[in-house]
CSV table of C-alpha atoms in Angstrom, one decimal:
chain,number,residue,atom,x,y,z
N,159,MET,CA,-3.6,-28.1,-6.3
N,160,SER,CA,-2.8,-28.1,-2.6
N,161,GLY,CA,-5.0,-26.6,0.1
N,162,ALA,CA,-3.2,-23.3,0.5
N,163,GLU,CA,-3.4,-22.8,-3.3
N,164,HIS,CA,-7.1,-23.5,-3.2
N,165,ASP,CA,-7.6,-21.2,-0.4
N,166,PHE,CA,-5.7,-18.5,-2.2
N,167,GLY,CA,-7.7,-18.9,-5.4
N,168,ALA,CA,-11.0,-18.8,-3.5
N,169,PHE,CA,-9.8,-15.6,-1.8
N,170,VAL,CA,-8.8,-14.1,-5.1
N,171,ALA,CA,-12.2,-15.1,-6.8
N,172,ALA,CA,-14.1,-13.6,-3.9
N,173,ARG,CA,-12.3,-10.3,-3.4
N,174,ALA,CA,-10.7,-9.4,-6.7
N,175,THR,CA,-13.3,-6.9,-7.9
N,176,THR,CA,-13.3,-5.1,-4.4
N,177,LEU,CA,-9.5,-5.0,-4.4
N,178,LEU,CA,-9.4,-3.8,-8.0
N,179,ARG,CA,-11.6,-0.9,-7.0
N,180,VAL,CA,-9.2,0.0,-4.2
N,181,ALA,CA,-6.2,-0.1,-6.5
N,182,TYR,CA,-8.0,2.0,-9.1
N,183,LEU,CA,-9.1,4.6,-6.5
N,184,ALA,CA,-5.4,4.7,-5.2
N,185,CYS,CA,-3.8,5.5,-8.6
N,186,GLY,CA,-6.6,6.7,-10.8
N,187,ASP,CA,-5.8,4.6,-13.9
N,188,GLN,CA,-7.3,1.3,-14.9
N,189,ALA,CA,-4.1,-0.3,-16.3
N,190,GLU,CA,-2.1,0.9,-13.3
N,191,ALA,CA,-4.7,-0.5,-11.0
N,192,GLU,CA,-4.6,-3.9,-12.6
N,193,ASP,CA,-0.8,-3.8,-12.3
N,194,LEU,CA,-1.0,-2.8,-8.6
N,195,LEU,CA,-3.5,-5.6,-7.9
N,196,GLN,CA,-1.3,-8.2,-9.6
N,197,THR,CA,1.7,-7.1,-7.6
N,198,ALA,CA,-0.2,-7.2,-4.5
N,199,LEU,CA,-1.6,-10.6,-5.1
N,200,GLU,CA,1.8,-11.9,-6.0
N,201,ARG,CA,3.4,-10.7,-2.8
N,202,THR,CA,0.4,-12.1,-0.9
N,203,TYR,CA,0.7,-15.4,-2.5
N,204,ARG,CA,4.4,-15.5,-1.5
N,205,ASN,CA,3.4,-14.9,2.2
N,206,TRP,CA,0.1,-16.8,2.0
N,207,ASP,CA,0.9,-19.4,4.7
N,208,ARG,CA,1.4,-16.5,7.1
N,209,VAL,CA,-1.2,-14.2,6.0
N,210,ARG,CA,-4.2,-16.5,5.4
N,211,HIS,CA,-4.5,-17.3,9.1
N,212,ASP,CA,-5.6,-13.8,9.7
N,213,THR,CA,-7.7,-11.7,7.4
N,214,PRO,CA,-5.9,-11.6,4.2
N,215,GLU,CA,-7.8,-8.5,2.7
N,216,PRO,CA,-6.2,-5.9,5.0
N,217,TYR,CA,-2.8,-7.2,4.1
N,218,VAL,CA,-3.6,-7.0,0.4
N,219,ARG,CA,-4.9,-3.5,0.9
N,220,ARG,CA,-1.9,-2.5,2.6
N,221,VAL,CA,0.3,-3.8,-0.1
N,222,ILE,CA,-1.8,-2.0,-2.8
N,223,ILE,CA,-1.7,1.3,-1.1
N,224,ASN,CA,2.0,0.9,-0.3
N,225,THR,CA,2.9,0.1,-3.7
N,226,ALA,CA,0.7,3.0,-5.1
N,227,ILE,CA,2.6,5.5,-3.0
N,228,SER,CA,6.0,4.1,-3.8
N,229,ARG,CA,5.2,4.4,-7.5
N,230,ALA,CA,3.9,7.8,-7.2
N,231,ARG,CA,7.0,8.9,-5.5
N,232,ARG,CA,9.1,7.3,-8.1
N,233,ARG,CA,7.3,9.0,-10.9
N,234,ALA,CA,7.4,12.3,-9.0
N,235,ILE,CA,11.1,12.0,-9.0
N,236,LEU,CA,11.4,11.3,-12.6
N,237,ASN,CA,9.3,14.0,-14.0
N,238,ILE,CA,7.4,17.1,-13.1
N,239,VAL,CA,3.7,16.3,-12.1
N,240,PRO,CA,1.3,18.7,-14.0
N,241,VAL,CA,-1.0,20.6,-11.7
N,242,ARG,CA,-4.6,19.7,-12.3
N,243,VAL,CA,-7.0,22.6,-13.1
N,244,PRO,CA,-10.2,22.8,-11.5
N,245,PRO,CA,-13.2,22.4,-13.6
N,246,GLU,CA,-14.5,25.6,-15.3
N,247,ARG,CA,-18.0,25.2,-13.7
N,248,PRO,CA,-19.0,23.9,-10.4
N,249,ALA,CA,-20.0,20.3,-10.5
N,250,ARG,CA,-23.7,19.4,-9.9
N,251,SER,CA,-24.7,16.4,-8.2
N,252,THR,CA,-26.7,15.2,-11.1
N,253,ASP,CA,-23.7,15.7,-13.6
N,254,VAL,CA,-22.9,12.5,-15.3
N,255,ASP,CA,-19.1,13.3,-15.1
N,256,LEU,CA,-19.0,13.6,-11.3
N,257,ARG,CA,-16.8,10.5,-11.0
N,258,HIS,CA,-14.4,11.8,-13.6
N,259,VAL,CA,-14.2,15.2,-11.9
N,260,LEU,CA,-13.6,13.5,-8.6
N,261,MET,CA,-10.9,11.3,-10.1
N,262,ASP,CA,-9.1,14.2,-11.5
N,263,ALA,CA,-9.4,16.0,-8.1
N,264,LEU,CA,-8.2,12.8,-6.4
N,265,ARG,CA,-5.1,12.5,-8.7
N,266,GLY,CA,-4.1,16.1,-7.6
N,267,LEU,CA,-3.7,14.9,-4.1
N,268,PRO,CA,-0.5,13.6,-2.8
N,269,PRO,CA,-0.3,9.8,-2.6
N,270,ARG,CA,-0.6,9.5,1.2
N,271,GLN,CA,-3.7,11.9,1.3
N,272,ARG,CA,-5.3,10.0,-1.6
N,273,ALA,CA,-4.9,6.7,0.3
N,274,VAL,CA,-6.4,8.1,3.4
N,275,ILE,CA,-9.5,9.4,1.4
N,276,VAL,CA,-9.8,6.1,-0.5
N,277,LEU,CA,-9.8,3.8,2.6
N,278,ARG,CA,-11.9,6.2,4.8
N,279,TYR,CA,-14.7,7.3,2.4
N,280,TRP,CA,-14.8,4.5,-0.3
N,281,GLU,CA,-13.8,1.5,1.8
N,282,ASP,CA,-15.6,2.8,4.9
N,283,LEU,CA,-12.7,1.9,7.1
N,284,SER,CA,-12.5,3.5,10.5
N,285,GLU,CA,-9.7,5.8,11.5
N,286,ALA,CA,-8.1,3.0,13.4
N,287,GLN,CA,-8.3,0.6,10.5
N,288,THR,CA,-7.2,3.1,8.1
N,289,ALA,CA,-4.3,3.8,10.4
N,290,GLU,CA,-3.4,0.1,10.6
N,291,VAL,CA,-3.5,-0.3,6.9
N,292,LEU,CA,-1.2,2.5,6.3
N,293,GLY,CA,1.0,1.7,9.2
N,294,CYS,CA,0.7,5.1,10.9
N,295,THR,CA,-1.1,6.6,13.9
N,296,ILE,CA,-4.7,7.7,14.0
N,297,GLY,CA,-3.7,11.2,14.4
N,298,THR,CA,-1.9,11.1,11.1
N,299,VAL,CA,-4.9,9.8,9.5
N,300,LYS,CA,-7.0,12.6,10.9
N,301,SER,CA,-4.5,15.3,9.7
N,302,GLN,CA,-4.1,13.8,6.4
N,303,ALA,CA,-7.9,13.3,5.8
N,304,SER,CA,-8.3,17.0,6.9
N,305,LYS,CA,-5.7,18.2,4.7
N,306,ALA,CA,-6.9,16.2,1.6
N,307,MET,CA,-10.6,17.3,2.1
N,308,ALA,CA,-9.4,20.9,2.4
N,309,LYS,CA,-7.7,20.4,-0.9
N,310,LEU,CA,-10.7,18.6,-2.6
N,311,ARG,CA,-13.0,21.6,-1.2
N,312,THR,CA,-10.8,24.1,-2.9
N,313,ALA,CA,-10.6,22.0,-6.2
N,314,LEU,CA,-14.4,21.1,-6.3
N,315,GLY,CA,-16.0,23.8,-4.4
N,316,GLU,CA,-17.6,23.6,-0.9
N,317,THR,CA,-21.0,22.7,-1.8
N,318,SER,CA,-20.2,20.0,-4.3
N,319,LEU,CA,-17.7,17.9,-2.6
N,320,GLU,CA,-20.1,15.9,-0.3
N,321,GLY,CA,-22.3,15.3,-3.2
N,322,VAL,CA,-19.5,14.2,-5.5
N,323,ILE,CA,-18.2,11.8,-2.8
N,324,GLY,CA,-21.8,10.4,-2.1
N,325,ASN,CA,-22.6,9.9,-5.8
N,326,ALA,CA,-19.1,8.4,-6.9
N,327,HIS,CA,-19.5,5.9,-4.0
N,328,ALA,CA,-22.8,4.7,-5.1
């Protein structure tokens, strides 16, 4: 095993769980998340000599997000995406199913808005870091985050949104 292969293996061993979480939040499905991560790691490995000298994690995150967006666009073209119905009752911060309620609401967002929410609020990236990962301007991140939060507030209710995001992140 060469030094580059060893470095890549060490990177995957150290960061795979975090990257899988990003992939899951980007797509909302465990099997799809594993697929996204596998695709991202395969692309990263092919470019490892170039990527490893910088911090490789932002590169992998960007591949995950871009792949999730591309797949979502492809699916939207192939079939009609059903609209999610908001829960019958407002979510409480102590509700055991808050994570599921939030994931349903996240799945209802367009892929780009979902990516912004995941990177800003789950990964705790700054607006500038999120813009870098997504390859867009800070203004685009702000506007996408604002639109996404408005949609989430509508779907979840104003008072429960902050509690749901805080509890899901814990």
